[in-house]
Each structure stands twice: as C-alpha cells, then as structure tokens.
C-alpha positions as a LaTeX table, in Angstrom:
\begin{tabular}{lrrr}
\hline
Residue & $x$ (\AA) & $y$ (\AA) & $z$ (\AA) \\
\hline
Met1 & $-16.48$ & $-18.80$ & $-35.62$ \\
Gln2 & $-14.40$ & $-21.38$ & $-37.49$ \\
Ile3 & $-15.15$ & $-24.21$ & $-39.90$ \\
Arg4 & $-13.36$ & $-27.32$ & $-41.09$ \\
Asp5 & $-13.96$ & $-29.69$ & $-43.98$ \\
Val6 & $-15.27$ & $-33.16$ & $-43.17$ \\
Ala7 & $-12.38$ & $-35.41$ & $-44.24$ \\
Arg8 & $-11.99$ & $-39.04$ & $-45.19$ \\
Lys9 & $-8.67$ & $-40.43$ & $-43.97$ \\
Pro10 & $-7.03$ & $-43.89$ & $-43.94$ \\
Leu11 & $-6.86$ & $-44.51$ & $-40.19$ \\
Arg12 & $-6.37$ & $-47.45$ & $-37.89$ \\
Pro13 & $-8.69$ & $-47.66$ & $-34.86$ \\
Phe14 & $-6.86$ & $-47.43$ & $-31.56$ \\
Ile15 & $-7.20$ & $-46.90$ & $-27.83$ \\
Glu16 & $-5.07$ & $-44.32$ & $-25.99$ \\
Ser17 & $-3.73$ & $-44.88$ & $-22.50$ \\
Ile18 & $-0.83$ & $-44.12$ & $-20.16$ \\
Gly19 & 1.41 & $-46.93$ & $-18.98$ \\
Thr20 & 4.57 & $-47.75$ & $-17.05$ \\
Leu21 & 7.57 & $-49.74$ & $-18.24$ \\
Asn22 & 8.67 & $-52.54$ & $-15.93$ \\
Pro23 & 11.55 & $-55.02$ & $-16.13$ \\
Tyr24 & 10.77 & $-58.43$ & $-17.57$ \\
Glu25 & 12.13 & $-59.99$ & $-14.39$ \\
Glu26 & 13.12 & $-58.49$ & $-11.03$ \\
Val27 & 14.95 & $-60.80$ & $-8.65$ \\
Ser28 & 16.12 & $-60.24$ & $-5.09$ \\
Ile29 & 19.27 & $-62.27$ & $-4.37$ \\
Ser30 & 19.90 & $-63.23$ & $-0.75$ \\
Ala31 & 22.67 & $-65.04$ & 1.09 \\
Glu32 & 21.96 & $-68.71$ & 1.78 \\
Val33 & 24.80 & $-69.18$ & 4.28 \\
Glu34 & 26.31 & $-66.87$ & 6.86 \\
Gly35 & 29.81 & $-65.44$ & 6.91 \\
Ile36 & 31.97 & $-62.47$ & 6.01 \\
Leu37 & 31.79 & $-61.21$ & 2.43 \\
Lys38 & 35.22 & $-61.68$ & 0.95 \\
Thr39 & 34.60 & $-60.06$ & $-2.43$ \\
Val40 & 31.83 & $-58.16$ & $-4.24$ \\
Lys41 & 32.28 & $-58.25$ & $-8.01$ \\
Val42 & 29.51 & $-55.91$ & $-9.23$ \\
Asp43 & 28.02 & $-52.50$ & $-8.60$ \\
Glu44 & 24.74 & $-50.79$ & $-9.44$ \\
Gly45 & 24.28 & $-50.63$ & $-13.20$ \\
Thr46 & 26.65 & $-53.51$ & $-13.95$ \\
Val47 & 25.50 & $-55.64$ & $-16.88$ \\
Val48 & 25.64 & $-59.26$ & $-15.80$ \\
Ser49 & 25.54 & $-62.50$ & $-17.78$ \\
Arg50 & 23.78 & $-65.60$ & $-16.54$ \\
Gly51 & 25.97 & $-67.54$ & $-14.09$ \\
Met52 & 28.38 & $-64.65$ & $-13.49$ \\
Leu53 & 29.92 & $-64.42$ & $-10.01$ \\
Leu54 & 28.39 & $-61.54$ & $-8.04$ \\
Ala55 & 30.00 & $-61.99$ & $-4.62$ \\
Ala56 & 31.83 & $-64.54$ & $-2.47$ \\
Ile57 & 31.59 & $-65.31$ & 1.25 \\
Asp58 & 34.69 & $-66.47$ & 3.14 \\
Asp59 & 34.59 & $-70.26$ & 2.66 \\
Val60 & 37.34 & $-71.50$ & 5.02 \\
Asp61 & 34.94 & $-72.93$ & 7.62 \\
Tyr62 & 32.74 & $-74.49$ & 4.95 \\
Ala63 & 35.72 & $-76.13$ & 3.21 \\
Leu64 & 36.81 & $-77.62$ & 6.55 \\
Glu65 & 33.29 & $-78.92$ & 7.11 \\
Val66 & 33.49 & $-80.72$ & 3.77 \\
Lys67 & 36.77 & $-82.36$ & 4.80 \\
Arg68 & 35.28 & $-83.44$ & 8.14 \\
Ala69 & 32.28 & $-84.92$ & 6.35 \\
Glu70 & 34.55 & $-86.77$ & 3.90 \\
Ala71 & 36.53 & $-88.24$ & 6.81 \\
Ala72 & 33.35 & $-89.26$ & 8.62 \\
Leu73 & 32.12 & $-91.01$ & 5.47 \\
Arg74 & 35.36 & $-92.96$ & 5.09 \\
Gln75 & 35.12 & $-94.03$ & 8.74 \\
Thr76 & 31.56 & $-95.28$ & 8.42 \\
Gln77 & 32.38 & $-97.07$ & 5.18 \\
Ala78 & 35.27 & $-98.88$ & 6.92 \\
Thr79 & 32.98 & $-99.87$ & 9.80 \\
Leu80 & 30.44 & $-101.15$ & 7.29 \\
Glu81 & 33.03 & $-103.33$ & 5.53 \\
Asn82 & 34.12 & $-104.88$ & 8.86 \\
Thr83 & 30.52 & $-105.51$ & 9.84 \\
Lys84 & 29.84 & $-107.18$ & 6.48 \\
Leu85 & 32.79 & $-109.55$ & 7.01 \\
Glu86 & 31.56 & $-110.43$ & 10.49 \\
Phe87 & 28.04 & $-110.95$ & 9.19 \\
Arg88 & 29.23 & $-113.36$ & 6.49 \\
Arg89 & 31.14 & $-115.41$ & 9.11 \\
Lys90 & 28.24 & $-115.49$ & 11.55 \\
Asp91 & 25.81 & $-116.31$ & 8.77 \\
Ala92 & 27.85 & $-119.37$ & 7.76 \\
Leu93 & 28.19 & $-120.50$ & 11.37 \\
Tyr94 & 24.50 & $-119.96$ & 12.04 \\
Lys95 & 23.59 & $-122.20$ & 9.13 \\
Glu96 & 25.73 & $-124.92$ & 10.71 \\
Glu97 & 24.13 & $-124.16$ & 14.08 \\
Leu98 & 27.51 & $-123.18$ & 15.56 \\
Val99 & 26.27 & $-119.80$ & 16.87 \\
Thr100 & 23.11 & $-118.94$ & 18.69 \\
Lys101 & 20.15 & $-117.11$ & 17.23 \\
Gln102 & 20.91 & $-114.20$ & 19.56 \\
Gln103 & 24.45 & $-113.85$ & 18.15 \\
Tyr104 & 23.16 & $-113.96$ & 14.59 \\
Asp105 & 20.51 & $-111.33$ & 15.31 \\
Asp106 & 23.09 & $-109.05$ & 16.92 \\
Val107 & 25.38 & $-109.02$ & 13.89 \\
Thr108 & 22.40 & $-108.52$ & 11.55 \\
Thr109 & 21.37 & $-105.47$ & 13.54 \\
Arg110 & 24.91 & $-104.05$ & 13.55 \\
Leu111 & 25.07 & $-104.47$ & 9.77 \\
Ala112 & 21.85 & $-102.52$ & 9.30 \\
Leu113 & 23.11 & $-99.77$ & 11.62 \\
Ala114 & 26.44 & $-99.57$ & 9.77 \\
Glu115 & 24.64 & $-99.20$ & 6.43 \\
Ala116 & 22.46 & $-96.43$ & 7.91 \\
Glu117 & 25.54 & $-94.63$ & 9.24 \\
Val118 & 27.08 & $-94.65$ & 5.77 \\
Glu119 & 23.92 & $-93.12$ & 4.28 \\
Arg120 & 23.85 & $-90.47$ & 6.99 \\
Ala121 & 27.51 & $-89.63$ & 6.37 \\
Lys122 & 26.85 & $-89.34$ & 2.63 \\
Ala123 & 23.97 & $-86.93$ & 3.31 \\
Ala124 & 26.14 & $-84.86$ & 5.66 \\
Leu125 & 28.86 & $-84.66$ & 3.01 \\
Ser126 & 26.34 & $-83.58$ & 0.35 \\
Leu127 & 25.00 & $-80.87$ & 2.67 \\
Ala128 & 28.51 & $-79.62$ & 3.46 \\
Arg129 & 29.33 & $-79.41$ & $-0.24$ \\
Val130 & 26.10 & $-77.53$ & $-0.96$ \\
Lys131 & 26.88 & $-75.01$ & 1.79 \\
Leu132 & 30.38 & $-74.57$ & 0.40 \\
Ser133 & 28.98 & $-73.90$ & $-3.08$ \\
Lys134 & 26.57 & $-71.31$ & $-1.66$ \\
Thr135 & 29.47 & $-69.17$ & $-0.48$ \\
Arg136 & 29.77 & $-68.12$ & $-4.14$ \\
Ile137 & 26.75 & $-66.11$ & $-5.28$ \\
His138 & 26.02 & $-66.31$ & $-9.02$ \\
Ser139 & 23.44 & $-64.51$ & $-11.14$ \\
Pro140 & 20.49 & $-66.75$ & $-12.11$ \\
Ile141 & 19.69 & $-64.66$ & $-15.22$ \\
Ala142 & 21.25 & $-62.24$ & $-17.69$ \\
Cys143 & 20.50 & $-58.92$ & $-16.07$ \\
Val144 & 21.50 & $-55.49$ & $-14.81$ \\
Val145 & 22.22 & $-54.84$ & $-11.14$ \\
Lys146 & 19.51 & $-52.48$ & $-9.90$ \\
Glu147 & 20.58 & $-52.32$ & $-6.27$ \\
Lys148 & 23.64 & $-53.43$ & $-4.29$ \\
Lys149 & 22.92 & $-53.67$ & $-0.58$ \\
Ile150 & 26.25 & $-54.88$ & 0.83 \\
Ser151 & 30.00 & $-54.28$ & 0.67 \\
Ala152 & 33.09 & $-56.46$ & 1.04 \\
Gly153 & 33.77 & $-57.15$ & 4.72 \\
Asp154 & 30.12 & $-57.15$ & 5.78 \\
Phe155 & 28.88 & $-60.06$ & 7.86 \\
Val156 & 25.78 & $-61.60$ & 6.33 \\
Lys157 & 23.34 & $-64.17$ & 7.62 \\
Asn158 & 21.22 & $-66.71$ & 5.83 \\
Gly159 & 18.46 & $-64.63$ & 4.23 \\
Thr160 & 20.33 & $-61.31$ & 4.13 \\
Ser161 & 19.38 & $-59.44$ & 0.93 \\
Leu162 & 22.48 & $-58.78$ & $-1.19$ \\
Phe163 & 21.35 & $-57.54$ & $-4.61$ \\
Val164 & 18.27 & $-56.67$ & $-6.63$ \\
Ile165 & 18.75 & $-57.51$ & $-10.31$ \\
Ile166 & 16.49 & $-56.81$ & $-13.27$ \\
Gln167 & 16.14 & $-58.15$ & $-16.79$ \\
Pro168 & 15.50 & $-55.08$ & $-19.01$ \\
Asn169 & 15.00 & $-56.79$ & $-22.38$ \\
Pro170 & 12.22 & $-57.14$ & $-23.22$ \\
Leu171 & 10.34 & $-54.72$ & $-20.99$ \\
Lys172 & 6.81 & $-55.18$ & $-19.69$ \\
Leu173 & 4.48 & $-52.27$ & $-20.45$ \\
Arg174 & 1.44 & $-52.18$ & $-18.17$ \\
Phe175 & $-1.50$ & $-49.90$ & $-18.89$ \\
Thr176 & $-5.25$ & $-49.81$ & $-18.36$ \\
Val177 & $-8.12$ & $-49.93$ & $-20.84$ \\
Pro178 & $-11.63$ & $-48.58$ & $-20.14$ \\
Glu179 & $-14.37$ & $-51.12$ & $-19.54$ \\
Lys180 & $-16.15$ & $-50.15$ & $-22.77$ \\
Asp181 & $-13.10$ & $-51.16$ & $-24.85$ \\
Val182 & $-12.43$ & $-54.55$ & $-23.23$ \\
Ala183 & $-14.10$ & $-56.48$ & $-26.07$ \\
Lys184 & $-11.59$ & $-54.99$ & $-28.53$ \\
Leu185 & $-8.59$ & $-56.55$ & $-26.79$ \\
Lys186 & $-6.66$ & $-59.49$ & $-28.23$ \\
Ile187 & $-3.37$ & $-61.20$ & $-27.47$ \\
Lys188 & $-0.54$ & $-60.06$ & $-29.82$ \\
Gln189 & $-2.27$ & $-56.79$ & $-30.73$ \\
Asp190 & 0.17 & $-54.09$ & $-31.87$ \\
Val191 & 1.07 & $-51.42$ & $-29.36$ \\
Leu192 & 2.83 & $-48.12$ & $-30.10$ \\
Leu193 & 4.40 & $-46.12$ & $-27.29$ \\
Lys194 & 6.13 & $-42.79$ & $-26.86$ \\
Val195 & 8.24 & $-41.61$ & $-23.93$ \\
Asp196 & 8.53 & $-37.94$ & $-22.98$ \\
Gly197 & 12.24 & $-38.33$ & $-22.26$ \\
Leu198 & 12.87 & $-39.54$ & $-25.82$ \\
Pro199 & 11.07 & $-36.99$ & $-28.02$ \\
Gly200 & 10.55 & $-38.03$ & $-31.61$ \\
Ser201 & 11.06 & $-41.72$ & $-30.88$ \\
Glu202 & 8.38 & $-44.40$ & $-31.18$ \\
Phe203 & 8.61 & $-47.95$ & $-29.91$ \\
Lys204 & 6.55 & $-51.01$ & $-30.73$ \\
Gly205 & 5.32 & $-53.94$ & $-28.70$ \\
Lys206 & 2.63 & $-56.61$ & $-28.61$ \\
Val207 & $-0.05$ & $-57.45$ & $-26.07$ \\
Asn208 & 1.12 & $-60.34$ & $-23.93$ \\
Ile209 & $-1.39$ & $-60.57$ & $-21.06$ \\
Ile210 & $-5.00$ & $-59.42$ & $-20.70$ \\
Phe211 & $-5.73$ & $-59.52$ & $-16.99$ \\
Pro212 & $-8.98$ & $-61.27$ & $-16.00$ \\
His213 & $-10.45$ & $-58.73$ & $-13.57$ \\
Val214 & $-11.91$ & $-55.24$ & $-14.12$ \\
Glu215 & $-10.93$ & $-52.91$ & $-11.28$ \\
Glu216 & $-14.17$ & $-51.87$ & $-9.59$ \\
Arg217 & $-13.17$ & $-48.37$ & $-8.54$ \\
Thr218 & $-11.83$ & $-47.20$ & $-11.93$ \\
Arg219 & $-13.78$ & $-49.60$ & $-14.20$ \\
Thr220 & $-10.61$ & $-50.35$ & $-16.13$ \\
Leu221 & $-8.78$ & $-53.53$ & $-17.09$ \\
Met222 & $-5.02$ & $-54.02$ & $-16.78$ \\
Val223 & $-3.17$ & $-55.03$ & $-19.95$ \\
Glu224 & 0.48 & $-56.01$ & $-20.35$ \\
Ala225 & 2.56 & $-55.76$ & $-23.53$ \\
Leu226 & 6.11 & $-56.91$ & $-24.24$ \\
Val227 & 8.38 & $-54.23$ & $-25.72$ \\
Pro228 & 11.74 & $-55.24$ & $-27.27$ \\
Asn229 & 14.63 & $-53.21$ & $-25.81$ \\
Asp230 & 17.72 & $-54.51$ & $-27.60$ \\
Ser231 & 19.37 & $-51.08$ & $-27.55$ \\
Gly232 & 18.69 & $-50.61$ & $-23.84$ \\
Ile233 & 17.51 & $-47.03$ & $-24.44$ \\
Leu234 & 14.21 & $-47.64$ & $-22.62$ \\
Lys235 & 14.46 & $-47.77$ & $-18.84$ \\
Pro236 & 12.16 & $-49.48$ & $-16.31$ \\
Gly237 & 9.98 & $-46.99$ & $-14.47$ \\
Leu238 & 9.45 & $-44.64$ & $-17.42$ \\
Phe239 & 5.93 & $-43.43$ & $-18.16$ \\
Ala240 & 4.75 & $-44.07$ & $-21.71$ \\
Lys241 & 1.93 & $-42.73$ & $-23.86$ \\
Val242 & 0.30 & $-45.82$ & $-25.29$ \\
Ile243 & $-1.62$ & $-46.39$ & $-28.49$ \\
Leu244 & $-3.21$ & $-49.85$ & $-28.75$ \\
Tyr245 & $-4.33$ & $-50.68$ & $-32.27$ \\
Thr246 & $-7.66$ & $-52.53$ & $-32.31$ \\
Gly247 & $-8.17$ & $-53.13$ & $-36.04$ \\
Asp248 & $-6.82$ & $-52.77$ & $-39.57$ \\
Glu249 & $-6.45$ & $-49.46$ & $-41.40$ \\
Arg250 & $-9.63$ & $-48.26$ & $-43.12$ \\
Asp251 & $-11.02$ & $-45.15$ & $-44.78$ \\
Thr252 & $-12.75$ & $-43.17$ & $-42.07$ \\
Ile253 & $-14.93$ & $-40.04$ & $-42.02$ \\
Val254 & $-13.55$ & $-37.81$ & $-39.26$ \\
Val255 & $-14.14$ & $-34.38$ & $-37.76$ \\
Pro256 & $-12.30$ & $-32.52$ & $-34.98$ \\
Val257 & $-13.60$ & $-33.41$ & $-31.54$ \\
Thr258 & $-14.15$ & $-29.68$ & $-30.97$ \\
Ala259 & $-17.00$ & $-29.81$ & $-33.51$ \\
Leu260 & $-19.12$ & $-32.14$ & $-31.36$ \\
Leu261 & $-21.96$ & $-31.02$ & $-29.13$ \\
Tyr262 & $-23.39$ & $-33.49$ & $-26.61$ \\
Glu263 & $-27.03$ & $-33.25$ & $-25.53$ \\
Ala264 & $-28.36$ & $-36.03$ & $-23.29$ \\
Glu265 & $-28.13$ & $-39.22$ & $-25.37$ \\
Thr266 & $-27.48$ & $-37.48$ & $-28.70$ \\
Val267 & $-24.48$ & $-35.92$ & $-30.40$ \\
Lys268 & $-24.80$ & $-33.17$ & $-32.99$ \\
Val269 & $-22.72$ & $-30.86$ & $-35.12$ \\
Phe270 & $-23.48$ & $-27.70$ & $-37.06$ \\
Thr271 & $-22.76$ & $-27.79$ & $-40.78$ \\
Val272 & $-22.49$ & $-24.85$ & $-43.16$ \\
Glu273 & $-24.91$ & $-24.67$ & $-46.09$ \\
Gly274 & $-24.40$ & $-21.45$ & $-47.99$ \\
Asp275 & $-24.35$ & $-18.83$ & $-45.27$ \\
Arg276 & $-26.60$ & $-20.74$ & $-42.88$ \\
Ala277 & $-25.96$ & $-23.11$ & $-39.99$ \\
Arg278 & $-27.66$ & $-26.51$ & $-40.15$ \\
Glu279 & $-28.01$ & $-28.78$ & $-37.13$ \\
Arg280 & $-27.07$ & $-32.39$ & $-37.86$ \\
Leu281 & $-27.34$ & $-35.43$ & $-35.56$ \\
Val282 & $-24.38$ & $-37.81$ & $-35.89$ \\
Lys283 & $-23.27$ & $-41.21$ & $-34.64$ \\
Leu284 & $-19.75$ & $-41.65$ & $-33.34$ \\
Gly285 & $-17.17$ & $-44.35$ & $-33.93$ \\
Ser286 & $-13.60$ & $-44.48$ & $-32.64$ \\
Lys287 & $-11.53$ & $-41.56$ & $-31.40$ \\
Tyr288 & $-8.24$ & $-40.81$ & $-33.18$ \\
Gly289 & $-6.36$ & $-38.32$ & $-31.05$ \\
Glu290 & $-8.05$ & $-34.97$ & $-31.74$ \\
Leu291 & $-10.29$ & $-36.48$ & $-34.43$ \\
Met292 & $-13.55$ & $-38.42$ & $-34.00$ \\
Glu293 & $-14.92$ & $-40.97$ & $-36.44$ \\
Ile294 & $-18.44$ & $-40.24$ & $-37.72$ \\
Thr295 & $-20.27$ & $-43.40$ & $-38.74$ \\
Glu296 & $-23.54$ & $-41.72$ & $-39.67$ \\
Gly297 & $-24.76$ & $-38.18$ & $-40.36$ \\
Leu298 & $-21.96$ & $-36.55$ & $-42.39$ \\
Lys299 & $-20.34$ & $-36.92$ & $-45.80$ \\
Glu300 & $-16.85$ & $-36.14$ & $-47.02$ \\
Gly301 & $-16.41$ & $-32.53$ & $-48.15$ \\
Glu302 & $-19.16$ & $-31.05$ & $-46.00$ \\
Lys303 & $-18.17$ & $-28.22$ & $-43.70$ \\
Val304 & $-18.63$ & $-28.31$ & $-39.94$ \\
Val305 & $-18.34$ & $-25.54$ & $-37.38$ \\
Thr306 & $-15.45$ & $-26.20$ & $-34.97$ \\
Ala307 & $-15.52$ & $-23.07$ & $-32.81$ \\
Gly308 & $-18.43$ & $-20.97$ & $-31.57$ \\
Gln309 & $-21.12$ & $-23.55$ & $-32.35$ \\
Gln310 & $-22.42$ & $-23.43$ & $-28.78$ \\
Asn311 & $-24.15$ & $-20.16$ & $-29.67$ \\
Leu312 & $-25.70$ & $-21.41$ & $-32.93$ \\
Ser313 & $-29.21$ & $-22.57$ & $-33.71$ \\
Glu314 & $-30.82$ & $-24.10$ & $-36.80$ \\
Gly315 & $-30.78$ & $-21.75$ & $-39.80$ \\
Val316 & $-28.88$ & $-18.89$ & $-38.20$ \\
Lys317 & $-26.77$ & $-16.73$ & $-40.53$ \\
Leu318 & $-23.02$ & $-17.26$ & $-40.16$ \\
Ser319 & $-19.93$ & $-15.07$ & $-40.02$ \\
Val320 & $-17.02$ & $-17.46$ & $-40.48$ \\
Gln321 & $-13.30$ & $-17.17$ & $-39.82$ \\
Pro322 & $-10.78$ & $-19.67$ & $-41.21$ \\
Ala323 & $-9.51$ & $-22.40$ & $-38.90$ \\
Val324 & $-5.84$ & $-23.27$ & $-38.59$ \\
Pro325 & $-5.53$ & $-26.89$ & $-39.78$ \\
Glu326 & $-3.73$ & $-29.52$ & $-37.70$ \\
Asn327 & $-1.56$ & $-30.40$ & $-40.70$ \\
Pro328 & $-1.54$ & $-27.17$ & $-42.73$ \\
Thr329 & $-1.85$ & $-27.53$ & $-46.50$ \\
Pro330 & $-0.58$ & $-24.35$ & $-48.23$ \\
Gly331 & $-3.45$ & $-22.41$ & $-49.78$ \\
Lys332 & $-6.20$ & $-24.85$ & $-48.76$ \\
Gln333 & $-7.54$ & $-23.05$ & $-45.70$ \\
Gln334 & $-6.97$ & $-19.64$ & $-47.24$ \\
Ala335 & $-9.14$ & $-20.64$ & $-50.20$ \\
Thr336 & $-11.90$ & $-21.66$ & $-47.80$ \\
Ser337 & $-11.69$ & $-18.28$ & $-46.15$ \\
Glu338 & $-11.87$ & $-16.45$ & $-49.46$ \\
Asn339 & $-14.85$ & $-18.49$ & $-50.57$ \\
Met340 & $-16.68$ & $-17.61$ & $-47.38$ \\
Asn341 & $-15.92$ & $-13.89$ & $-47.89$ \\
Gln342 & $-17.36$ & $-14.06$ & $-51.42$ \\
Lys343 & $-20.88$ & $-15.02$ & $-50.26$ \\
Pro344 & $-23.54$ & $-12.71$ & $-51.74$ \\
Glu345 & $-24.28$ & $-10.95$ & $-48.50$ \\
Ala346 & $-20.63$ & $-10.28$ & $-47.60$ \\
Pro347 & $-20.06$ & $-7.27$ & $-49.91$ \\
Gly348 & $-23.24$ & $-5.68$ & $-48.64$ \\
Ala349 & $-22.12$ & $-6.12$ & $-45.10$ \\
Glu350 & $-18.82$ & $-4.43$ & $-45.87$ \\
Gln351 & $-20.61$ & $-1.53$ & $-47.62$ \\
Asn352 & $-22.88$ & $-1.07$ & $-44.62$ \\
Glu353 & $-19.87$ & $-0.83$ & $-42.34$ \\
Lys354 & $-17.91$ & 1.75 & $-44.39$ \\
Pro355 & $-20.27$ & 4.74 & $-43.92$ \\
Ser356 & $-20.29$ & 4.24 & $-40.16$ \\
Lys357 & $-16.50$ & 4.28 & $-40.17$ \\
Gly358 & $-16.50$ & 7.44 & $-42.25$ \\
Arg359 & $-18.77$ & 9.16 & $-39.82$ \\
\hline
\end{tabular}
C-alpha cells in the first residue's frame, strides 16, 4: 500500500488530445494546354517562391497561333477602315438623295459586320496569347514541391496533373475535443504540442477554427490550430500530442489519478488518519496528465492512498509503503516512510514478528 500527500500546485487547466499536422495549403497544379514538356525546373522537396517557373511546354505552335491571330486582326482592321470610308461617301450621297435606300442599308450592314469581325479577331488574339502564356507553368504560392508527376519529354493534355505543392508555414494542426469540453473552446486559445520524432521539443500554436458539428459516432468536435513553422523542422503528416489550455494558471488541489475510486455517480478516496483509513467523497475538476483536480473533499497536506485502496474499508488499520514521487524531492518521501514506521503500533508489530523468525 502506498500514500501520497495532497498537494497544491500552480496549474493551468488543459485538454489533452492527439492531432495531425497538415500543410496550410495543398495545391494540385495541372496543365491548361496540351503539348510536349520542354523543361521541368523542380523536383520533390524543392523550395519554391511565388511565381517561380516550374515547367514549360513546347510553345512553337502557340507562338505561331499568336502571329496568325495578329495577322487576322490587321486584316479585319483594314477591312473596317475601307468600309468606314465607303459608309461616309454613301451617307453623304444618301442625304442628297443620290443613292437609294437599299444601297445605304447595304453599306451600313457591311460596316456593322466589319466592326464585329474586328472584335472577333481581337478576342482570338487574346485567347492565343493566353494559351501561349499557359505553356509556362508558374507556382501560385510560396511552397515546397510535395509530388512531381511528370518528366521532360512527356506529352501532357489539358487537365493533366503535373505537381502537388504544399505551403508548410504555418502548419494546420487538427485534433478532436470531447463533447463535454466543447464549451471551454475559444478562438486564439494557446495550444502546446509535442512530436515523438522530436523528443524534448515543444511547439506552440493558437486555435484558428472551431468546427460547427459534433461527430455523432465519436461525440467529438474537430478543432484546428495554426502552428508557426519558420524553421521548417515540423513536417506535414506528423502525429502530435496536443495540450489545449482552457484557462489561466491557478493554485489547484491535486491528487494522482490512481488514488480515485469510482462508484456509480460518486468518486471517493481513502485518506490516512493516524494508522487508519478514512473514506472521503470528493468532487473532481480538470485532469492534468496523471493528476486530477479536487474541488471539494480534500485539503492540502492530507495523505491519500494511491495503491491498494481497492481492498480498504472505513477505519481499517493500515500498513503503508512509501510511494515513488513523479518529481522526486530528496528526503521528502523517505521522511514520510519513516514517520509511518514510527506509529505506536509499529514497534509492537516488529517485536511480534521476531520470535517467530527465531523459532
């Protein structure tokens, strides 16, 4: 049987969870025109700035299309100018009643058609230039190349996926919170996370999104936090142990969770008074790792049984062994052990044992 002192510690209430790190943005880049890839400038893992050239499609045909469209525009513009001159002549003659209404209507119609042809040629030229520009594929964001799906010399069509790029700073940390803790959530709450692959390191973030829907099967709510990653040491896809702080630091009465006994709707502990066990009903607050807050039923300095209490009942006589503290303080637990051994009945117990050993 082991005991521990009821302690008062300055603690900050928190919720524990497990989450996954995701990139801030993940973008699939596809070809918007077809052709043979002339060059590919990046590979997986390449750090890319916004606007950087990623790949280029052979643009000879598209450049020729631009020239054809420019020539067609010049032709339609020339036709329009001639039609305008003819219209001005016919308009003057019509006013003097030297041409018929039919002749005037014909030239008016040809003028409208010539103007429409110019607009169509301008649109065709704009489209040709856009297609030419799309032969050069640029990054829309500052990113890292996650996946390269093509190589130089490949023929690609409109819609062919070329790259998957990710923005790894900041990272999005997604984790779930039990239904009972939903009311404690707030935007910009502090989040602390640890990653198994980086032992001894802690990273901080802040709650960015509280999702609106509790998942029916698990009765949990999804939460997202933003985690700065300037050094790039954190990688998307890593699992993280999450601590979400839900309040300010305060002095808190705590006991080890191993001291608690649950019976129906009540929670109890066994305390030590002299050499006797005393049953005590308690009310619980927040959980702090391996410690549980006690809001009612215990006072600082009292002693609670942390091992073997399942076999105890009210008033039973105790035989206590020292517990190993979570954060050992030299001499503290040993003194507790010595005090327990100096109870009045302890010497008698030892004396009763010695004769039997002698025999």
